[in-house]
mmCIF file of C-alpha atoms in Angstrom:
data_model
loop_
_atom_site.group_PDB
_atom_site.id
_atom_site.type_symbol
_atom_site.label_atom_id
_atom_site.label_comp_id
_atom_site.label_asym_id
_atom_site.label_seq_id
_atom_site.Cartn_x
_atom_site.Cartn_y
_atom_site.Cartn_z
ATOM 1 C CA UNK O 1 -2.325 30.882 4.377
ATOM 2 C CA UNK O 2 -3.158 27.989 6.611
ATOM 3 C CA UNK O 3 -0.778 25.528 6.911
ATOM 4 C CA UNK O 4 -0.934 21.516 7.776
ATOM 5 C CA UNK O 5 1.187 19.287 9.984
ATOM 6 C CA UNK O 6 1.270 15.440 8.806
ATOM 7 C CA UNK O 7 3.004 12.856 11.313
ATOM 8 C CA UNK O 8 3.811 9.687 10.289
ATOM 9 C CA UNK O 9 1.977 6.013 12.459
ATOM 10 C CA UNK O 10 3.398 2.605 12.465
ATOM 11 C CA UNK O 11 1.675 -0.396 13.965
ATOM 12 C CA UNK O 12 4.943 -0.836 15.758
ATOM 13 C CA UNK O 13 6.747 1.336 18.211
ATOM 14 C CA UNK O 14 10.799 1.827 17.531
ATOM 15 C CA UNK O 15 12.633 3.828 15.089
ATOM 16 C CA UNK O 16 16.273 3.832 13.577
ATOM 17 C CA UNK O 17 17.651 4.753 17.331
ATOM 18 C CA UNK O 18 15.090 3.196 19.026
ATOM 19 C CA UNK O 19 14.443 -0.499 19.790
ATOM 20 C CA UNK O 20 10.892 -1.773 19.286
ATOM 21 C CA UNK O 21 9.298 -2.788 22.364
ATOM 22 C CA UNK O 22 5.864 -4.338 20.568
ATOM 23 C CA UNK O 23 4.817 -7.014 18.227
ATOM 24 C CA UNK O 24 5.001 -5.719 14.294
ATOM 25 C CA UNK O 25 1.106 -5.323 14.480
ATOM 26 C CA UNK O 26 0.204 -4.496 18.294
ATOM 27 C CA UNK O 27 -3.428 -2.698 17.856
ATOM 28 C CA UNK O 28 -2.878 -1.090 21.574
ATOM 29 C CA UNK O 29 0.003 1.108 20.088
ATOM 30 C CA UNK O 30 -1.536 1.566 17.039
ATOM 31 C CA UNK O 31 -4.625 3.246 18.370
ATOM 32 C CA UNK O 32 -2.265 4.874 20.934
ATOM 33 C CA UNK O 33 -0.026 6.674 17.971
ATOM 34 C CA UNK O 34 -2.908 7.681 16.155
ATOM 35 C CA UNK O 35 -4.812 9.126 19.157
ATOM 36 C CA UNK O 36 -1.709 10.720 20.554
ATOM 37 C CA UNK O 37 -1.695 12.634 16.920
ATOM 38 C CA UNK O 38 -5.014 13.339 16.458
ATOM 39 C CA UNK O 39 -4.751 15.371 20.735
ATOM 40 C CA UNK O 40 -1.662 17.170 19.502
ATOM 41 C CA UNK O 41 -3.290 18.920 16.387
ATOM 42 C CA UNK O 42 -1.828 17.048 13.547
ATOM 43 C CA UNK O 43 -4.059 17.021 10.282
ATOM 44 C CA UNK O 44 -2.757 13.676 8.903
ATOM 45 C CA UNK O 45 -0.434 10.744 9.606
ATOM 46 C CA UNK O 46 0.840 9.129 6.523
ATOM 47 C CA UNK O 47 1.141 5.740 6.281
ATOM 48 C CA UNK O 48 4.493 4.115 4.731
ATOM 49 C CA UNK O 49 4.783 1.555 1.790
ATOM 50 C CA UNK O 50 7.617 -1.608 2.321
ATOM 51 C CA UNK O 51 7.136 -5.054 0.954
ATOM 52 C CA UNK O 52 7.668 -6.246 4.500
ATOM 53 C CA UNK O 53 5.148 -3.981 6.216
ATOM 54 C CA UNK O 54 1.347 -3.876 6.958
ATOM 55 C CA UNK O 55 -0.546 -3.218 4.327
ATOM 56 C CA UNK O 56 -1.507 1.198 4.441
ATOM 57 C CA UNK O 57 -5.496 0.586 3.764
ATOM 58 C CA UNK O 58 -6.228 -1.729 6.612
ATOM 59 C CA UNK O 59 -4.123 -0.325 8.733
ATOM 60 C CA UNK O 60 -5.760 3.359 8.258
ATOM 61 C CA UNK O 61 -9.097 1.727 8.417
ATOM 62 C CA UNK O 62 -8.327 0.490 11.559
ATOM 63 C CA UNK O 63 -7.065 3.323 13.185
ATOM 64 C CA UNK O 64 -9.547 5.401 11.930
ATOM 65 C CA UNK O 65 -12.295 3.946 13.295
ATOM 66 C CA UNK O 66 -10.459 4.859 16.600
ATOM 67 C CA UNK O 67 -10.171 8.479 16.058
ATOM 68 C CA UNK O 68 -12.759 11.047 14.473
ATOM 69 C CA UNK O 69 -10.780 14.135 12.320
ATOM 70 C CA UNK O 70 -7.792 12.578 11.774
ATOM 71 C CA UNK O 71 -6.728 12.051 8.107
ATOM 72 C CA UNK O 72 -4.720 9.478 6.432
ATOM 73 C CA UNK O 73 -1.986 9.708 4.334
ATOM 74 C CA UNK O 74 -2.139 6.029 2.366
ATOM 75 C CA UNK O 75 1.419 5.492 0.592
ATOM 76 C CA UNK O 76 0.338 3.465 -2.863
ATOM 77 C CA UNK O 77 2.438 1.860 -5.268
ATOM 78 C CA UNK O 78 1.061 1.779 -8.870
ATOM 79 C CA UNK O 79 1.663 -1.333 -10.279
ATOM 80 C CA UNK O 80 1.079 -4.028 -7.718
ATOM 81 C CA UNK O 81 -3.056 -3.847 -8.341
ATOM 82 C CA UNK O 82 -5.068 -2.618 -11.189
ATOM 83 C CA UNK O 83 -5.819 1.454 -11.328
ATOM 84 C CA UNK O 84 -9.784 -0.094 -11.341
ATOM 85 C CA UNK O 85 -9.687 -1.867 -8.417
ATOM 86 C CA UNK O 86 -7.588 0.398 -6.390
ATOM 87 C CA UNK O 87 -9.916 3.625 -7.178
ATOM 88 C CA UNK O 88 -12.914 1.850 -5.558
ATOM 89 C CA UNK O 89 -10.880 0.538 -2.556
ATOM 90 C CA UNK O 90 -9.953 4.164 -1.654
ATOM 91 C CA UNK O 91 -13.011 5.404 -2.372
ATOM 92 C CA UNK O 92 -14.682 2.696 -0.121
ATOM 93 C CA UNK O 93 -11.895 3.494 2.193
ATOM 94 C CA UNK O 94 -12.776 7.320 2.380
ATOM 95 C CA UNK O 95 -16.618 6.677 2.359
ATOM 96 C CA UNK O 96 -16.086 4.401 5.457
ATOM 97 C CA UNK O 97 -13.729 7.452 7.280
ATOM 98 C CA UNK O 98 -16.000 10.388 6.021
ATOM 99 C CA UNK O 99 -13.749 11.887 3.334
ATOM 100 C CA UNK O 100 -10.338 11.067 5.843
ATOM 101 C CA UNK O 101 -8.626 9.231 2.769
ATOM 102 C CA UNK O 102 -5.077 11.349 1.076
ATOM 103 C CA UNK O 103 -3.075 9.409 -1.415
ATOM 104 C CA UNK O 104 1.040 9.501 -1.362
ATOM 105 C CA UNK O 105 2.060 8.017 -4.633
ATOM 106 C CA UNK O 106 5.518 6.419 -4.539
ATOM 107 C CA UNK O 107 6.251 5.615 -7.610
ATOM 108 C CA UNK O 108 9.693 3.898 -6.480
ATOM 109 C CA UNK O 109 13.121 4.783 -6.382
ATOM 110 C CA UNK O 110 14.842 1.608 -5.355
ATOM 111 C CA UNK O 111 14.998 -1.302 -7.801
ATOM 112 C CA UNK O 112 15.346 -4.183 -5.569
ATOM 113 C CA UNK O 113 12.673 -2.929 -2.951
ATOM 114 C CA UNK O 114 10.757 -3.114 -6.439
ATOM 115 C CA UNK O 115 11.759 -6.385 -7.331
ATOM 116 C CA UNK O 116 10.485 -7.614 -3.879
ATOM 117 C CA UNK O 117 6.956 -7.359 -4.953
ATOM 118 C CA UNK O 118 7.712 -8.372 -8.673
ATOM 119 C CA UNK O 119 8.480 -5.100 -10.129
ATOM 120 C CA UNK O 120 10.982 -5.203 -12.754
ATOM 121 C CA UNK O 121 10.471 -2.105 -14.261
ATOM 122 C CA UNK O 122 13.415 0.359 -14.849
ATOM 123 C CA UNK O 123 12.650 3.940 -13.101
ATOM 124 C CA UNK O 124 11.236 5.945 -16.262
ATOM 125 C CA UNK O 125 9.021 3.175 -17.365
ATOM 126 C CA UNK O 126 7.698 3.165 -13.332
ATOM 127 C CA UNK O 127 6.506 6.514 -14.005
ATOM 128 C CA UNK O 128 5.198 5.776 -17.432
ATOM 129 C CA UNK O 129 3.164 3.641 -15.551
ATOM 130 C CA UNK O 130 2.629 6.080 -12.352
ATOM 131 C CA UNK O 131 1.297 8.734 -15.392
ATOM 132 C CA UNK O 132 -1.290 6.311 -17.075
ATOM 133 C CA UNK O 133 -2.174 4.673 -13.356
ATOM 134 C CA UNK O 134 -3.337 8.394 -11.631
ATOM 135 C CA UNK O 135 -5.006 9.335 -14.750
ATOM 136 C CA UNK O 136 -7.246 6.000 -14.678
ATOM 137 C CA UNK O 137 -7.951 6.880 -11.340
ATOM 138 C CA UNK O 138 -9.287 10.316 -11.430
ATOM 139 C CA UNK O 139 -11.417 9.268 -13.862
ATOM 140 C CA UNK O 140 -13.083 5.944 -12.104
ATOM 141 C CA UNK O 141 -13.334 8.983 -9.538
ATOM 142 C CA UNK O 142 -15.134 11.539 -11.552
ATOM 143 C CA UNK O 143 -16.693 9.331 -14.406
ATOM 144 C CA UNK O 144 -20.825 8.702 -13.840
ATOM 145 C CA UNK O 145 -20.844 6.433 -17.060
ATOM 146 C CA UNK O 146 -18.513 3.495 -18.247
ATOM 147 C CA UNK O 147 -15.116 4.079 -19.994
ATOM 148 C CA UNK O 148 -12.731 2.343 -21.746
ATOM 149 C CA UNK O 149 -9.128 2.578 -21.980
ATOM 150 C CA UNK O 150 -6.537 0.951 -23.768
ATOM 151 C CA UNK O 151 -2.842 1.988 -23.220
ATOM 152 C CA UNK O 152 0.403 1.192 -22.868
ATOM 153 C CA UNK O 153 0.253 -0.838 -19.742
ATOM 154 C CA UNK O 154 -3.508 -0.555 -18.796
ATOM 155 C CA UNK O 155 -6.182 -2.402 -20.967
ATOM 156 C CA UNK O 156 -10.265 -2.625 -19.650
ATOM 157 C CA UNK O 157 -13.586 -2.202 -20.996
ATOM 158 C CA UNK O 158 -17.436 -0.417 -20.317
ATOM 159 C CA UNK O 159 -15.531 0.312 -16.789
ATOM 160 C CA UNK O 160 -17.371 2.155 -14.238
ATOM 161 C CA UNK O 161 -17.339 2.428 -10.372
ATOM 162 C CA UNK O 162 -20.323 2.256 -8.413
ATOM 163 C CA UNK O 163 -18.470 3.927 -5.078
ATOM 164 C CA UNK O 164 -16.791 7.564 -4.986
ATOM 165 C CA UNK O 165 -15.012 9.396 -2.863
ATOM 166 C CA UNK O 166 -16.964 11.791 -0.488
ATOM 167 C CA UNK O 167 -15.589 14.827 -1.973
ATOM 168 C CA UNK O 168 -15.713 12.995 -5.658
ATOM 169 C CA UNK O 169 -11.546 12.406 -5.813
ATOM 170 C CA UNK O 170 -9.126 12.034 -3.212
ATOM 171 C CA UNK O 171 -6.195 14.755 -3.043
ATOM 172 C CA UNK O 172 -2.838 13.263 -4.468
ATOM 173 C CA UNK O 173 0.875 13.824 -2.895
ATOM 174 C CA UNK O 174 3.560 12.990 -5.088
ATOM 175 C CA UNK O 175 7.565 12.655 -4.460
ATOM 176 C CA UNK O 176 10.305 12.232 -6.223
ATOM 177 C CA UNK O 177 13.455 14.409 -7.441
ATOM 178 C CA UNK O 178 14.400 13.536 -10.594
ATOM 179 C CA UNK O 179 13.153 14.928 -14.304
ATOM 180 C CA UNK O 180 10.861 12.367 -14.613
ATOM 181 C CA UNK O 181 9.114 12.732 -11.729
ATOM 182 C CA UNK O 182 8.495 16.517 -11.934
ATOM 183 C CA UNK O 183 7.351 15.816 -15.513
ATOM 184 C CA UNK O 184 4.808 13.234 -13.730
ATOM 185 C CA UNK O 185 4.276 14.993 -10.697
ATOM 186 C CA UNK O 186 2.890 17.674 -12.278
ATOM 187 C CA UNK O 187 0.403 16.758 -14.190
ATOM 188 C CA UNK O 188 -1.166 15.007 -11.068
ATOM 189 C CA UNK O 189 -0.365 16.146 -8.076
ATOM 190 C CA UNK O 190 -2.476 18.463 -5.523
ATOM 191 C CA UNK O 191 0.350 18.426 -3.575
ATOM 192 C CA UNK O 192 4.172 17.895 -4.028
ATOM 193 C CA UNK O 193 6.690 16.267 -1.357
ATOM 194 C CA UNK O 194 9.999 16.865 -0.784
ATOM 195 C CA UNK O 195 12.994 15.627 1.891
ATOM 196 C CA UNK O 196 14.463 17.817 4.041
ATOM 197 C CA UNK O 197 16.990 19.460 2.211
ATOM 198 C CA UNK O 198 19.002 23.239 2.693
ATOM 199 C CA UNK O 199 16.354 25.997 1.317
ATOM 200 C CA UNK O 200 18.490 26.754 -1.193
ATOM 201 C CA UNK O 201 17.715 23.489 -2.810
ATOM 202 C CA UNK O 202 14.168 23.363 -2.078
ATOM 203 C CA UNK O 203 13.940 26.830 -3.260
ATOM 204 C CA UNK O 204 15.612 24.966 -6.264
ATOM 205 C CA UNK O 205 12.716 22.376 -6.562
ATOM 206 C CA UNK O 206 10.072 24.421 -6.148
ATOM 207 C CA UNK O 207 10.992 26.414 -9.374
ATOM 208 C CA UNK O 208 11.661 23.361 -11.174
ATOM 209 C CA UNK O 209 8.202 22.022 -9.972
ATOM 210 C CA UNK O 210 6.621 25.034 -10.944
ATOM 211 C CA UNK O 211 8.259 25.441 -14.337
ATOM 212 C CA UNK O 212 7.049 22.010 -14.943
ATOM 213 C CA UNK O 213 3.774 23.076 -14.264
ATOM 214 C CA UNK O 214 3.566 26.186 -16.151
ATOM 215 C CA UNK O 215 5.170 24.037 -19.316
ATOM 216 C CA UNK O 216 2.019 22.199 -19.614
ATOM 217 C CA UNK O 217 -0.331 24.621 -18.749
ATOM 218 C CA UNK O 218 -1.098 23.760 -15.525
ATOM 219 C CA UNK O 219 -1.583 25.632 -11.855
ATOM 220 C CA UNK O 220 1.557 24.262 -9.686
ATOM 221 C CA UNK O 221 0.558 22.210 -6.555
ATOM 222 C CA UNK O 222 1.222 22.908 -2.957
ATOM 223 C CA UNK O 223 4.496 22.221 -1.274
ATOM 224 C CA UNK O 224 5.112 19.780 1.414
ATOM 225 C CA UNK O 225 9.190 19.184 3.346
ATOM 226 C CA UNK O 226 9.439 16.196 5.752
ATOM 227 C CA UNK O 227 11.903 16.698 8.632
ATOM 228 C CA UNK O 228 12.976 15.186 11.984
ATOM 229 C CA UNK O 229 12.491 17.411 14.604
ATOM 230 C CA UNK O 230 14.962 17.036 17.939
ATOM 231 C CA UNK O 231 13.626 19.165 20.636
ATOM 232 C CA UNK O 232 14.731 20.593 23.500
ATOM 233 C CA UNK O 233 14.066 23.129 26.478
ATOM 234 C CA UNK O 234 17.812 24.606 25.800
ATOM 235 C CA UNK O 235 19.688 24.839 22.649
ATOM 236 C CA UNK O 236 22.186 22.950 24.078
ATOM 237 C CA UNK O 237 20.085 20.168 25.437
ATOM 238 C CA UNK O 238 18.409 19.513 22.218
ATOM 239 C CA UNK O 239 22.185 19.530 20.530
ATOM 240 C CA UNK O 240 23.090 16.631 23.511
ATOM 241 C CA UNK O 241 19.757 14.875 22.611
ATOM 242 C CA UNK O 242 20.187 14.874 18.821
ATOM 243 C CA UNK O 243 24.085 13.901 19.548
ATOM 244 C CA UNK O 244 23.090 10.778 21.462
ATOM 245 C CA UNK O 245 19.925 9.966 18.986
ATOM 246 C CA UNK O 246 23.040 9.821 16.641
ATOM 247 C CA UNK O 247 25.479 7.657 18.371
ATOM 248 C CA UNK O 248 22.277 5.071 18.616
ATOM 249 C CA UNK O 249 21.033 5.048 14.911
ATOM 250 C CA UNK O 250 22.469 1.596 13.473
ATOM 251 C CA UNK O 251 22.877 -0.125 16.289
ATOM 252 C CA UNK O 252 19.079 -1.284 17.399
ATOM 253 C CA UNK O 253 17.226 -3.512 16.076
ATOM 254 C CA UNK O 254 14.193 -1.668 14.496
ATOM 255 C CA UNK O 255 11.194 -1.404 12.046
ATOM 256 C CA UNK O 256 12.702 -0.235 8.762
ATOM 257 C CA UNK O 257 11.263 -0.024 5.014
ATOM 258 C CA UNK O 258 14.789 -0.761 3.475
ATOM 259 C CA UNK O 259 17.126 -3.352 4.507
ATOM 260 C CA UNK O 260 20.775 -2.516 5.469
ATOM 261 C CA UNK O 261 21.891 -3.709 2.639
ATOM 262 C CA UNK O 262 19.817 -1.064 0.356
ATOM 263 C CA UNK O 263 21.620 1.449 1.981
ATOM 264 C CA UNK O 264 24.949 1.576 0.787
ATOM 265 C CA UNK O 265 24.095 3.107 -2.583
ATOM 266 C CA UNK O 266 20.697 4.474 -2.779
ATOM 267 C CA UNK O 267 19.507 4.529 -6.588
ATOM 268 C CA UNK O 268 16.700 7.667 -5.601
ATOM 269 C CA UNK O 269 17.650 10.877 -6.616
ATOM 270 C CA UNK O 270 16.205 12.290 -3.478
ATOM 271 C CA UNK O 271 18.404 10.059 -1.145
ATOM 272 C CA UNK O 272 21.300 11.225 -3.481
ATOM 273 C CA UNK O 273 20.196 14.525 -2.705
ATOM 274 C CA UNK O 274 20.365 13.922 0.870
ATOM 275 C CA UNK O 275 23.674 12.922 1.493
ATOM 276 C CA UNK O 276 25.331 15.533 -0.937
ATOM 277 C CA UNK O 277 24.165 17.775 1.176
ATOM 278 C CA UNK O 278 25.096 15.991 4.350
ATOM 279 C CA UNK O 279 28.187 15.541 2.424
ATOM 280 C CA UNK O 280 28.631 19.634 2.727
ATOM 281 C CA UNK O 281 28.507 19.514 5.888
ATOM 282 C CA UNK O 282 26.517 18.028 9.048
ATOM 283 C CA UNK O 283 24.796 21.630 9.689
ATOM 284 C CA UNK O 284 22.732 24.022 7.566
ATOM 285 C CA UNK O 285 20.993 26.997 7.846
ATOM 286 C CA UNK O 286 18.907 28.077 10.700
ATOM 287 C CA UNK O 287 18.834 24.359 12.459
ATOM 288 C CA UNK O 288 18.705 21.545 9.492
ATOM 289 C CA UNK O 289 20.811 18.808 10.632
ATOM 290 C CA UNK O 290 22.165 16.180 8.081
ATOM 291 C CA UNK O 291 24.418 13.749 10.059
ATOM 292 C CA UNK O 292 21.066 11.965 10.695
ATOM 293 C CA UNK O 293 20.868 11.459 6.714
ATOM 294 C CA UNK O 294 24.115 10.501 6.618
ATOM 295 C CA UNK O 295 24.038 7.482 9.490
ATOM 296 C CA UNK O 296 20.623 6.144 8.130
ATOM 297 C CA UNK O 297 22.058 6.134 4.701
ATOM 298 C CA UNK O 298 19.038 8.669 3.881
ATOM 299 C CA UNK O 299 16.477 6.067 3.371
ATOM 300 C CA UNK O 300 13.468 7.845 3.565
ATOM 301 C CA UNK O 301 12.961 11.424 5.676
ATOM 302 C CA UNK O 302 16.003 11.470 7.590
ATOM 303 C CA UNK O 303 17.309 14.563 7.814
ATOM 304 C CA UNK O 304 16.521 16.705 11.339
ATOM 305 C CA UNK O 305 15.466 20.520 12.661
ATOM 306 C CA UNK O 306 17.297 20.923 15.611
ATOM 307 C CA UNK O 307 17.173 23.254 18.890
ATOM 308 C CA UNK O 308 14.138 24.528 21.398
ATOM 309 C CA UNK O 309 10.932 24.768 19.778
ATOM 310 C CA UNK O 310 11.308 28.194 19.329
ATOM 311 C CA UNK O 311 14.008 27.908 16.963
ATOM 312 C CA UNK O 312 12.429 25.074 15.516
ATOM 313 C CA UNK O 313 9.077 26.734 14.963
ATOM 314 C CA UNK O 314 10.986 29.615 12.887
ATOM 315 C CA UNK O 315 12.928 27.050 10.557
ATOM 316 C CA UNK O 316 9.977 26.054 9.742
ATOM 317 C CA UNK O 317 8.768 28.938 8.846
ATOM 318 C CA UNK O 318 11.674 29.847 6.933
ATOM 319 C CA UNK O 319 10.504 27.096 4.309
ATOM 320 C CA UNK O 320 6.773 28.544 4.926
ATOM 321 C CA UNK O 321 8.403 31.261 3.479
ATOM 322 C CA UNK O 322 9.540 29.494 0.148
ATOM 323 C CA UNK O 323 6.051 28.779 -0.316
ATOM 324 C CA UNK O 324 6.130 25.420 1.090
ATOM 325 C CA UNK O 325 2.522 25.089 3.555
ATOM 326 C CA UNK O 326 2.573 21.551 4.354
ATOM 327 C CA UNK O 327 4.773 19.780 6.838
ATOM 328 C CA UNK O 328 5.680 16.360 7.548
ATOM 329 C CA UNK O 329 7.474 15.564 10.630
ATOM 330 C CA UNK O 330 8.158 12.746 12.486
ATOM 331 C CA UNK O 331 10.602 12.251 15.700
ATOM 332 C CA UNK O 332 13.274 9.684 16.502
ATOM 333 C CA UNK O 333 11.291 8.986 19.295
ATOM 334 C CA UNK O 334 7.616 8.748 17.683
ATOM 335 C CA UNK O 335 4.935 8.016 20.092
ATOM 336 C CA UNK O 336 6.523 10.890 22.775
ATOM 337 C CA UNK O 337 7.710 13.121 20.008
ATOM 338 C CA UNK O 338 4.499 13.440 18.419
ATOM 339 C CA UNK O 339 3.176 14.486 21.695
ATOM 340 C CA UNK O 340 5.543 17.081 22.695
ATOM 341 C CA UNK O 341 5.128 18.468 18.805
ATOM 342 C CA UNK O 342 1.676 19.203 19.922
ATOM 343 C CA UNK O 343 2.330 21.178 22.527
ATOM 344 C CA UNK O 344 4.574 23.524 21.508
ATOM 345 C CA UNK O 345 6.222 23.031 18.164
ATOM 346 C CA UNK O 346 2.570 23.414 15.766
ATOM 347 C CA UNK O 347 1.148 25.664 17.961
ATOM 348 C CA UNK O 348 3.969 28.225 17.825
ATOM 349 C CA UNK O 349 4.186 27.625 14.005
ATOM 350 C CA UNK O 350 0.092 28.558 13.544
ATOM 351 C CA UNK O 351 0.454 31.202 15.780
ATOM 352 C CA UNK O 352 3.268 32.938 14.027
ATOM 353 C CA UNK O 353 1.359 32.356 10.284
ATOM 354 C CA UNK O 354 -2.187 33.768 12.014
ATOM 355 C CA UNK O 355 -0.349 36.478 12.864
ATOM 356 C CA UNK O 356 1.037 37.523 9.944
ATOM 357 C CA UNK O 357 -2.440 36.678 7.664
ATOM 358 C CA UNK O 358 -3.878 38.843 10.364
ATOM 359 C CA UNK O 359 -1.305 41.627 10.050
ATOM 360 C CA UNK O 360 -1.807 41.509 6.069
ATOM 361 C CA UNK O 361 -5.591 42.041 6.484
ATOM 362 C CA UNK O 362 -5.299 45.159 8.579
ATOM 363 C CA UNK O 363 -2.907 46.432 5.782
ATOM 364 C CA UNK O 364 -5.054 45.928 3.739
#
């Protein structure tokens, strides 16, 4: 079964251990980071949501214009902009790219980040609202004649979209950990996202997901982990470079989503999630690192695969092995990271899965 690498682009250089160099938007690095991707064999690069950051639809228009299979991974917010309005932007958006348009819906897991952009919602009613929002959407997709809708939140009339996506919808990616948003997720989602967590505890989502899915009916979707990969030629090497990543996280001055202060107590089950396992202990299985999750106060994908890309490649493949065929990773250092993923790291993962699809098809 083929399997698909996402990276992640920023319009800024830096990361949590990594001063930024360039201006918050600096178009030179942008097209740089999305280039550099795009040589190095990466399907998508998502595109993260803050209430301080560019905005995800200009920002993937722009760099795709610069780059020519590349897909983007748009995180969207429901709430901020009517369900109307936002299906024909991303179907202009993917008309404009030729079908390059994914959506990540993040509902939203932190209250005040919320609050920032005049959310007050509490966290079930968000994905009340994430549940009516996606099925508006599909339908402005699919719908050739006018509809009207009146719900709990959403109210429109004789509604209908000139402009549809090139392969009439856009695939969705969900997140989130709690029972609310598997209840959601499922009824939605083409593809589900989850941190990096232990495979015992993915292997613990994934059968919640799919129970979820199999309650109402409906086929589960495909499985995506996020991770931070720390390479190196030796096992030891990549254990001093992840060591020293450490020791810098916290003190440079870099882009973020949250603030410092959101950190102490993350209200998202999935950060939760994240630091009880760190608190378990800093390593895990094959090469899953925590202590990265830890420092950052796991706000966002923080936890990392370390050790040579061999090693690497098969942790990967561990969770390939759960059933999980799409991958997000994103380094601590992200222009040259991304780079050195391409040349050894997704190669050496697609080789090993050709292999075995060949190997099957001889069997059989």
């Amino acid at each position: 079964m083929p399997v698909d690498f996402i990276g992640l682009i920023a319009t800024q250089d830096g990361s949590e251990s990594t001063p930024a160099t360039t201006a918050l938007i600096d178009p030179a690095f942008t097209t740089r980071i999305a280039r550099a991707h795009e040589d190095s064999g990466f399907d998508q690069v998502l595109l993260g949501y803050s209430s301080a950051y560019p905005e995800g639809a200009q920002v993937a228009a722009y760099a795709a214009a610069r780059t020519e299979t590349l897909k983007f991974l748009v995180a969207h917010r429901p709430g901020f902009v009517a369900p109307t309005l936002a299906a024909r932007t991303f179907a202009t958006l993917d008309q404009f790219t030729g079908g390059r348009v994914t959506l990540n819906i993040i509902t939203g897991g932190h209250d005040v980040e919320q609050r920032r952009d005049g959310d007050y919602l509490a966290k079930d009613d968000r994905y009340a609202r994430t549940d009516e929002y996606l099925g508006i959407l599909r339908q402005a997709w699919l719908s050739d004649v006018p509809f009207s809708h009146r719900g709990p939140i959403y109210r429109f009339e004789d509604f209908v979209s000139q402009v549809k996506p090139v392969n009439g919808t856009i695939p969705i990616y969900f997140s989130g950990s709690s029972p609310a948003a598997y209840r959601t997720g499922v009824k939605h989602a083409d593809v589900y996202m989850f941190w990096g967590e232990p495979l015992a505890q993915i292997k613990e989502q994934i059968a919640s997901v799919r129970a979820e899915a199999a309650a109402i009916g409906r086929a589960a979707p495909r499985f995506s982990v996020s991770f931070r990969p720390i390479l190196g030629p030796t096992e030891e090497l990549a254990w001093e470079r992840a060591e020293a990543i450490l020791g810098r996280i916290g003190q440079v001055t870099a882009p973020r989503f949250f603030r410092n202060s959101d950190r102490a107590s993350p209200a998202n089950t999935g950060s939760q999630r994240l630091l009880a396992a760190a608190a378990e202990g800093d390593r895990h299985d094959r090469a899953l690192w925590t202590a990265t999750a830890k420092a950052s106060g796991a706000a966002g994908n923080s936890t990392a695969l370390v050790g040579t890309p061999e090693t690497v490649a098969q942790a990967l493949l561990d969770y390939y092995d759960l059933g999980v065929t799409t991958f997000l990773i994103r380094g601590y250092d992200p222009l040259d990271d991304a780079i050195d993923y391409g040349r050894e790291l997704i190669p050496a993962v697609r080789a090993e899965i050709n292999r075995r699809d060949t190997a099957r098809l001889v069997a059989a």
